[in-house]
Short mmCIF file of C-alpha atoms in Angstrom, two decimals:
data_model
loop_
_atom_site.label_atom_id
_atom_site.label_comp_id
_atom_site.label_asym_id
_atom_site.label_seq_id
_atom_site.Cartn_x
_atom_site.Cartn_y
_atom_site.Cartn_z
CA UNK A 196 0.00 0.00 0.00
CA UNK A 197 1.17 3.71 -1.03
CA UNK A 198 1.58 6.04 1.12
CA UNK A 199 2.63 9.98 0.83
CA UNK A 200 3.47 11.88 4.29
CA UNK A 201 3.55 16.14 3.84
CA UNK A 202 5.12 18.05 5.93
CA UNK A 203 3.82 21.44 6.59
CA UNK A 204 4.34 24.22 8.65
CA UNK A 205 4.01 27.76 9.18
CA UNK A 206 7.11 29.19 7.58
CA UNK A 207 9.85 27.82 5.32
CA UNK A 208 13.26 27.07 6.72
CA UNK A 209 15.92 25.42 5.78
CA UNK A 210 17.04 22.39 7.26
CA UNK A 211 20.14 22.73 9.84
CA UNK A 212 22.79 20.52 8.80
CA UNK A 213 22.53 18.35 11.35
CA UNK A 214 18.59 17.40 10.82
CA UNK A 215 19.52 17.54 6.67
CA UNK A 216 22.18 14.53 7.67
CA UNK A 217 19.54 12.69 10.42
CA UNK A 218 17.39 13.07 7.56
CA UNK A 219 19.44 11.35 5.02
CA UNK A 220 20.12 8.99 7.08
CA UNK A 221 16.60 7.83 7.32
CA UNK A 222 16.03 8.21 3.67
CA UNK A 223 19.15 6.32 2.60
CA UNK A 224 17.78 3.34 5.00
CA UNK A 225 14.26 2.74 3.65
CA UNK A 226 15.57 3.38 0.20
CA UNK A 227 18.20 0.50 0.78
CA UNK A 228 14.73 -1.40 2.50
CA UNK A 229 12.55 -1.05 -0.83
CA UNK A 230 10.01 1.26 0.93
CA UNK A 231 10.68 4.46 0.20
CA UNK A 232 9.99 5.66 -3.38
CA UNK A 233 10.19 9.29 -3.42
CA UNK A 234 11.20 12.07 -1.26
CA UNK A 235 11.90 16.07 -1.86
CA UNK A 236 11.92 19.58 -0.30
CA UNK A 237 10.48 22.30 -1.37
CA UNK A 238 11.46 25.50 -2.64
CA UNK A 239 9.72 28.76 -0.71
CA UNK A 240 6.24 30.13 -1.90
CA UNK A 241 7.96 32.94 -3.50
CA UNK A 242 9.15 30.55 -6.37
CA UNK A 243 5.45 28.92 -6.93
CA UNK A 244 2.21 29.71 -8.59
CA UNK A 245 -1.13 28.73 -8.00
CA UNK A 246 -3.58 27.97 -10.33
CA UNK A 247 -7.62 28.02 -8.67
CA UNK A 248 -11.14 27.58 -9.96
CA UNK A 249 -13.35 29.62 -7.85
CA UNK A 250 -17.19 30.68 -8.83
CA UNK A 251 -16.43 29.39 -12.67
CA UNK A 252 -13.51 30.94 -13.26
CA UNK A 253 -9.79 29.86 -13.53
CA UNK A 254 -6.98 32.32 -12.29
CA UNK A 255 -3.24 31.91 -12.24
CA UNK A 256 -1.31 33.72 -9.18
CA UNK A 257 2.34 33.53 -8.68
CA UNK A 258 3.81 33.52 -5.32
CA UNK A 259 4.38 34.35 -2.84
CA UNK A 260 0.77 33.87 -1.35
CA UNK A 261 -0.04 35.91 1.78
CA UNK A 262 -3.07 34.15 2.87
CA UNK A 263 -1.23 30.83 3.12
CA UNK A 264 -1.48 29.65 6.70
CA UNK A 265 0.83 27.17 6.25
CA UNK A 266 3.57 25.65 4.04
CA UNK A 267 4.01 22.28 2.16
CA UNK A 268 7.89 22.06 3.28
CA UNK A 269 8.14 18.72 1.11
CA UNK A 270 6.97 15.43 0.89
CA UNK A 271 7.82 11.48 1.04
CA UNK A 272 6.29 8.17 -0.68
CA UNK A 273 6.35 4.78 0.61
CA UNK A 274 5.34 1.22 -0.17
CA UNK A 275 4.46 -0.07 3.28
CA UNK A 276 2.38 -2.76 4.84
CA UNK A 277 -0.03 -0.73 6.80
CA UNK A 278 -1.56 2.86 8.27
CA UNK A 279 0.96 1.94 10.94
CA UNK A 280 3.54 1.53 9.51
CA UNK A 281 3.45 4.97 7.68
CA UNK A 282 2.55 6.49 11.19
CA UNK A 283 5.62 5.06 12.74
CA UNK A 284 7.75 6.11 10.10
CA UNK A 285 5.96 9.98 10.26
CA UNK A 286 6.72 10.16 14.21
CA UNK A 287 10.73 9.05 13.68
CA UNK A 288 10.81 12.00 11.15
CA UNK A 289 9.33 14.93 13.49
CA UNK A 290 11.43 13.89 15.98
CA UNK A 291 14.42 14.45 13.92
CA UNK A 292 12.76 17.51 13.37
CA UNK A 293 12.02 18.42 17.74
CA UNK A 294 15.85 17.14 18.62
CA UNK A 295 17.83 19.11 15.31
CA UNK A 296 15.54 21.96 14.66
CA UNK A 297 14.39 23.53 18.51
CA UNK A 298 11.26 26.00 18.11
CA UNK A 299 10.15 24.67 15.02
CA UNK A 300 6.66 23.64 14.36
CA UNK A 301 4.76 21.77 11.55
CA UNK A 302 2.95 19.02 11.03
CA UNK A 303 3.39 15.71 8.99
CA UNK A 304 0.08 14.20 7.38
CA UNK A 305 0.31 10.50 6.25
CA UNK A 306 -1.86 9.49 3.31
CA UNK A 307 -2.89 6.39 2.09
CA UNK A 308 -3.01 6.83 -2.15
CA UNK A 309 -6.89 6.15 -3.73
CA UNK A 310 -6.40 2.56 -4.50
CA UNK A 311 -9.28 0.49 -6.74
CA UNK A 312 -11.71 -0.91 -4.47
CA UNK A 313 -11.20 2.28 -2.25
CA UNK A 314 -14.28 4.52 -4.13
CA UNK A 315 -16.70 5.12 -1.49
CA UNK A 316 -13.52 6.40 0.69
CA UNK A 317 -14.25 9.66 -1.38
CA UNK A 318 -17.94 9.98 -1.00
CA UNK A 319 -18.95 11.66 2.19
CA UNK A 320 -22.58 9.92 2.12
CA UNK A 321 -20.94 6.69 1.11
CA UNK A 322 -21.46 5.07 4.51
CA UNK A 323 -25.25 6.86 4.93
CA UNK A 324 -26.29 4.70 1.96
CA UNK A 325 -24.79 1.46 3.45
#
């Protein structure tokens, strides 16, 4: 099963080198494993664009974007055996974050990817019609 975990807080900063190397470390192990398929930061707001459908109409806007609340920092992908799994991994990776990066908040979101088989997972009145 496919998972992606974002990372997101409420400002961009770069990585000390110290959490950049923890973080490696990590990444070169479940790469070596077979789990981990993809992993990147991201570049600041100020180097992105956003492109929205609101009341029927399409609009590009280039950032930075003031009314973000927070920031997608970057991202991971894994082939893992459960929810668990991907939770465990998510927790080893913030702490990195708490012991390397003092004072810096965000949060990590683990995802499992829309699977076939998984379509009522998207329908909010899926389980009303059960």
């Amino acid at each position: 099963m496919r998972f992606m975990s974002i990372v997101t807080a409420k400002d961009f900063m770069h990585p000390t080198p110290e959490l950049a190397e923890a973080i490696h470390k990590i990444a070169d192990r479940e790469i070596k494993a077979g789990r981990m398929i993809d992993t990147a930061g991201l570049m600041p707001l100020a180097t992105g664009a956003r492109v929205t459908i609101k009341d029927g109409k399409l609009s590009v806007v280039d950032g930075p974007f003031v009314e973000a609340k927070e920031v997608v920092g970057g991202y991971a992908i894994f082939e893992l055996q459960s929810k668990e799994e991907a939770v465990a991994l998510a927790v080893e990776f913030m702490q990195l974050h708490k012991d390397f990066m003092p004072g810096w908040e965000g949060t990590c979101e683990v995802r499992p990817y829309f699977e076939p088989g998984a379509e009522g997972v998207c329908d909010p009145l899926a389980e009303a019609r059960a």
